[in-house]
CSV table of C-alpha atoms and ligand atoms in Angstrom, one decimal:
chain,number,residue,atom,x,y,z
A,1,MET,CA,-141.5,-147.0,221.1
A,2,GLN,CA,-138.4,-147.8,219.0
A,3,ARG,CA,-136.6,-146.3,216.0
A,4,THR,CA,-134.8,-148.1,213.2
A,5,LEU,CA,-133.0,-147.1,210.0
A,6,ALA,CA,-134.5,-148.3,206.6
A,7,LEU,CA,-132.7,-147.8,203.3
A,8,VAL,CA,-134.0,-148.3,199.7
A,9,LYS,CA,-130.8,-149.5,198.1
A,10,PRO,CA,-129.5,-148.4,194.7
A,11,ASP,CA,-131.1,-151.3,192.8
A,12,ALA,CA,-134.6,-150.5,194.0
A,13,TYR,CA,-134.1,-146.7,193.9
A,14,ALA,CA,-132.9,-146.8,190.2
A,15,ALA,CA,-135.9,-149.0,189.3
A,16,GLY,CA,-138.2,-146.4,190.8
A,17,HIS,CA,-139.5,-148.5,193.8
A,18,GLN,CA,-138.8,-146.0,196.5
A,19,GLY,CA,-142.4,-144.7,196.6
A,20,ALA,CA,-143.9,-148.1,196.7
A,21,ILE,CA,-141.6,-149.1,199.5
A,22,ALA,CA,-142.4,-146.0,201.6
A,23,ALA,CA,-146.1,-146.7,201.0
A,24,LYS,CA,-145.8,-150.3,202.3
A,25,ILE,CA,-144.0,-149.0,205.4
A,26,GLN,CA,-146.8,-146.5,206.1
A,27,GLU,CA,-149.5,-149.2,205.5
A,28,SER,CA,-147.8,-151.4,208.0
A,29,GLY,CA,-148.4,-148.7,210.7
A,30,LEU,CA,-144.7,-147.7,211.1
A,31,ARG,CA,-144.2,-143.9,211.0
A,32,ILE,CA,-141.5,-142.3,208.7
A,33,VAL,CA,-140.1,-139.6,211.0
A,34,ALA,CA,-137.2,-138.6,208.8
A,35,ILE,CA,-136.4,-139.1,205.1
A,36,LYS,CA,-133.8,-138.1,202.6
A,37,SER,CA,-132.3,-139.3,199.3
A,38,LEU,CA,-128.5,-139.2,198.7
A,39,HIS,CA,-125.7,-140.8,196.8
A,40,LEU,CA,-123.0,-142.2,199.2
A,41,THR,CA,-119.3,-142.2,198.3
A,42,ARG,CA,-117.5,-145.5,198.5
A,43,ALA,CA,-115.7,-144.3,201.7
A,44,GLN,CA,-119.0,-143.5,203.3
A,45,VAL,CA,-120.4,-146.9,202.5
A,46,GLU,CA,-117.3,-148.6,204.0
A,47,GLY,CA,-118.0,-146.6,207.2
A,48,PHE,CA,-121.6,-147.6,207.3
A,49,TYR,CA,-120.9,-151.3,206.8
A,50,HIS,CA,-117.7,-151.4,208.9
A,51,VAL,CA,-119.0,-154.5,210.8
A,52,HIS,CA,-118.8,-156.4,207.6
A,53,ALA,CA,-115.2,-155.3,206.6
A,54,ALA,CA,-113.8,-158.9,207.0
A,55,ARG,CA,-116.6,-160.6,205.0
A,56,PRO,CA,-115.7,-161.9,201.5
A,57,PHE,CA,-118.5,-159.9,199.9
A,58,PHE,CA,-117.5,-156.6,201.5
A,59,GLY,CA,-115.8,-155.1,198.3
A,60,ASP,CA,-118.7,-156.0,196.1
A,61,LEU,CA,-121.2,-154.7,198.7
A,62,CYS,CA,-119.5,-151.3,198.8
A,63,THR,CA,-119.4,-151.0,195.0
A,64,PHE,CA,-123.1,-151.8,194.9
A,65,MET,CA,-124.1,-149.4,197.7
A,66,SER,CA,-122.2,-146.5,196.1
A,67,GLU,CA,-123.4,-147.1,192.5
A,68,GLY,CA,-126.4,-144.7,192.7
A,69,LYS,CA,-128.8,-142.9,194.9
A,70,ILE,CA,-130.5,-144.4,198.0
A,71,LEU,CA,-133.4,-143.4,200.1
A,72,ALA,CA,-132.8,-143.3,203.9
A,73,MET,CA,-135.6,-143.3,206.4
A,74,VAL,CA,-136.0,-143.4,210.1
A,75,LEU,CA,-139.0,-145.5,211.1
A,76,GLU,CA,-140.7,-145.3,214.5
A,77,GLY,CA,-143.2,-147.6,216.2
A,78,ASP,CA,-143.5,-150.5,218.8
A,79,ASP,CA,-140.9,-153.1,217.8
A,80,ALA,CA,-139.9,-151.1,214.7
A,81,ILE,CA,-136.6,-153.0,214.3
A,82,SER,CA,-138.2,-156.5,214.0
A,83,ARG,CA,-141.3,-155.2,212.2
A,84,TRP,CA,-139.3,-153.6,209.4
A,85,ARG,CA,-137.0,-156.7,209.1
A,86,ALA,CA,-140.1,-158.9,208.8
A,87,LEU,CA,-141.5,-156.6,206.1
A,88,MET,CA,-138.1,-156.7,204.2
A,89,GLY,CA,-137.8,-160.5,204.3
A,90,PRO,CA,-134.6,-162.6,204.4
A,91,THR,CA,-131.3,-161.3,203.1
A,92,ASP,CA,-131.4,-163.6,200.0
A,93,ALA,CA,-134.0,-162.1,197.7
A,94,THR,CA,-134.4,-165.3,195.8
A,95,LYS,CA,-135.6,-166.9,199.0
A,96,ALA,CA,-137.8,-164.0,200.2
A,97,PRO,CA,-141.6,-164.4,200.2
A,98,LYS,CA,-143.3,-162.5,197.4
A,99,ASP,CA,-145.1,-160.3,199.8
A,100,THR,CA,-141.9,-158.9,201.3
A,101,MET,CA,-139.8,-155.9,200.0
A,102,ARG,CA,-136.9,-158.2,199.0
A,103,GLY,CA,-139.2,-160.7,197.5
A,104,MET,CA,-140.9,-158.0,195.4
A,105,PHE,CA,-138.0,-155.8,194.5
A,106,GLY,CA,-134.8,-157.6,195.1
A,107,THR,CA,-132.7,-159.8,192.7
A,108,ASN,CA,-130.3,-161.9,194.7
A,109,VAL,CA,-128.4,-162.1,198.1
A,110,GLU,CA,-126.5,-158.9,197.3
A,111,ARG,CA,-128.9,-156.8,195.3
A,112,ASN,CA,-131.8,-157.1,197.8
A,113,ALA,CA,-133.6,-153.7,197.5
A,114,THR,CA,-133.6,-152.7,201.2
A,115,HIS,CA,-131.6,-152.5,204.4
A,116,GLY,CA,-132.8,-152.5,208.0
A,117,SER,CA,-131.0,-152.2,211.3
A,118,ASP,CA,-130.7,-155.5,213.2
A,119,ALA,CA,-130.6,-154.4,216.9
A,120,PRO,CA,-131.0,-151.3,219.1
A,121,ASP,CA,-127.3,-150.5,219.2
A,122,THR,CA,-126.9,-150.8,215.4
A,123,ALA,CA,-130.1,-148.8,214.9
A,124,ALA,CA,-128.7,-146.0,217.0
A,125,PHE,CA,-125.4,-145.9,215.0
A,126,GLU,CA,-127.2,-146.2,211.7
A,127,VAL,CA,-129.8,-143.5,212.4
A,128,GLY,CA,-127.0,-141.2,213.6
A,129,PHE,CA,-124.9,-142.0,210.4
A,130,PHE,CA,-127.6,-140.4,208.2
A,131,PHE,CA,-129.5,-137.9,210.4
A,132,ALA,CA,-128.7,-135.1,212.8
A,133,GLY,CA,-130.6,-134.7,216.0
A,134,ASN,CA,-132.5,-131.7,214.7
A,135,GLU,CA,-133.8,-133.8,211.8
A,136,LEU,CA,-135.4,-136.2,214.2
A,137,VAL,CA,-137.7,-134.0,216.3
B,201,ADP,P1,-129.1,-158.0,206.1
B,201,ADP,O1,-129.0,-156.9,205.2
B,201,ADP,O2,-130.2,-159.0,205.9
B,201,ADP,O3,-129.0,-157.6,207.6
B,201,ADP,P2,-126.2,-158.8,206.3
B,201,ADP,O4,-126.1,-157.8,207.4
B,201,ADP,O5,-125.7,-160.2,206.6
B,201,ADP,O6,-127.8,-158.9,205.8
B,201,ADP,O7,-125.5,-158.3,205.0
B,201,ADP,C1,-125.5,-156.9,204.7
B,201,ADP,C2,-125.7,-156.9,203.2
B,201,ADP,O8,-124.6,-157.5,202.5
B,201,ADP,C3,-126.9,-157.7,202.6
B,201,ADP,O9,-128.1,-157.0,202.8
B,201,ADP,C4,-126.5,-157.9,201.2
B,201,ADP,O10,-126.7,-156.7,200.4
B,201,ADP,C5,-125.0,-158.2,201.3
B,201,ADP,N1,-124.7,-159.6,201.5
B,201,ADP,C6,-125.0,-160.4,202.6
B,201,ADP,N2,-124.6,-161.6,202.4
B,201,ADP,C7,-124.0,-161.7,201.1
B,201,ADP,C8,-123.4,-162.7,200.3
B,201,ADP,N3,-123.3,-164.0,200.8
B,201,ADP,N4,-123.0,-162.4,199.1
B,201,ADP,C9,-123.1,-161.1,198.6
B,201,ADP,N5,-123.6,-160.1,199.3
B,201,ADP,C10,-124.1,-160.4,200.5
B,202,MG,MG1,-127.4,-156.6,208.6
C-alpha cells in the first residue's frame, strides 16, 4: 500500500475539470483518502517546488501555480505513485496520449493540468505539505 499526492493545477481547475479528474482516479481503483481545494501564495508554491529552484522555468511555474485555485488529493493503493503518473501521462501535454489527464486537459509542457509525486520520499514531503496527520486517518 502506497500514498501519493495528486494536484489538479490552476488551468484544469479554472476550466472545471476537477470533478472529471477525481472520477478518473476513482475509476482506476485508487482511493482518494483526503481532498481539499485551496489557492497557494507564490511563496508557498516556491516551497512546494523547491527542488526545481535552479531550473529556467521555475519563475513561470511559480506564477502559473499561484494564479488560481487548485485541488489537492492524497491517493492510496498498491503502486499509487506510478499508477497516478501513468494516468497523468508525460509532462508535455502536447505529447500526452489522449486517454491521459494531461492529454485530455493539458495545453503544453507547463500548463499540464495535473501534478503527481515521483518517488516515495517526494510523496511523503508533498502529502505533508498539504495535509496534517489528523486529515489522513
Ligand atoms: P512532472 O510534473 O511531470 O513531474 P517536472 O517535475 O519535471 O515534471 O516539472 C514540474 C512542472 O514544471 C511540470 O509539471 C510543468 O508544469 C513544469 N515544467 C516542466 N518542464 C518545463 C519546461 N521545459 N518548460 C516549462 N515548464 C515546465
Ligand atoms: Mg515532478
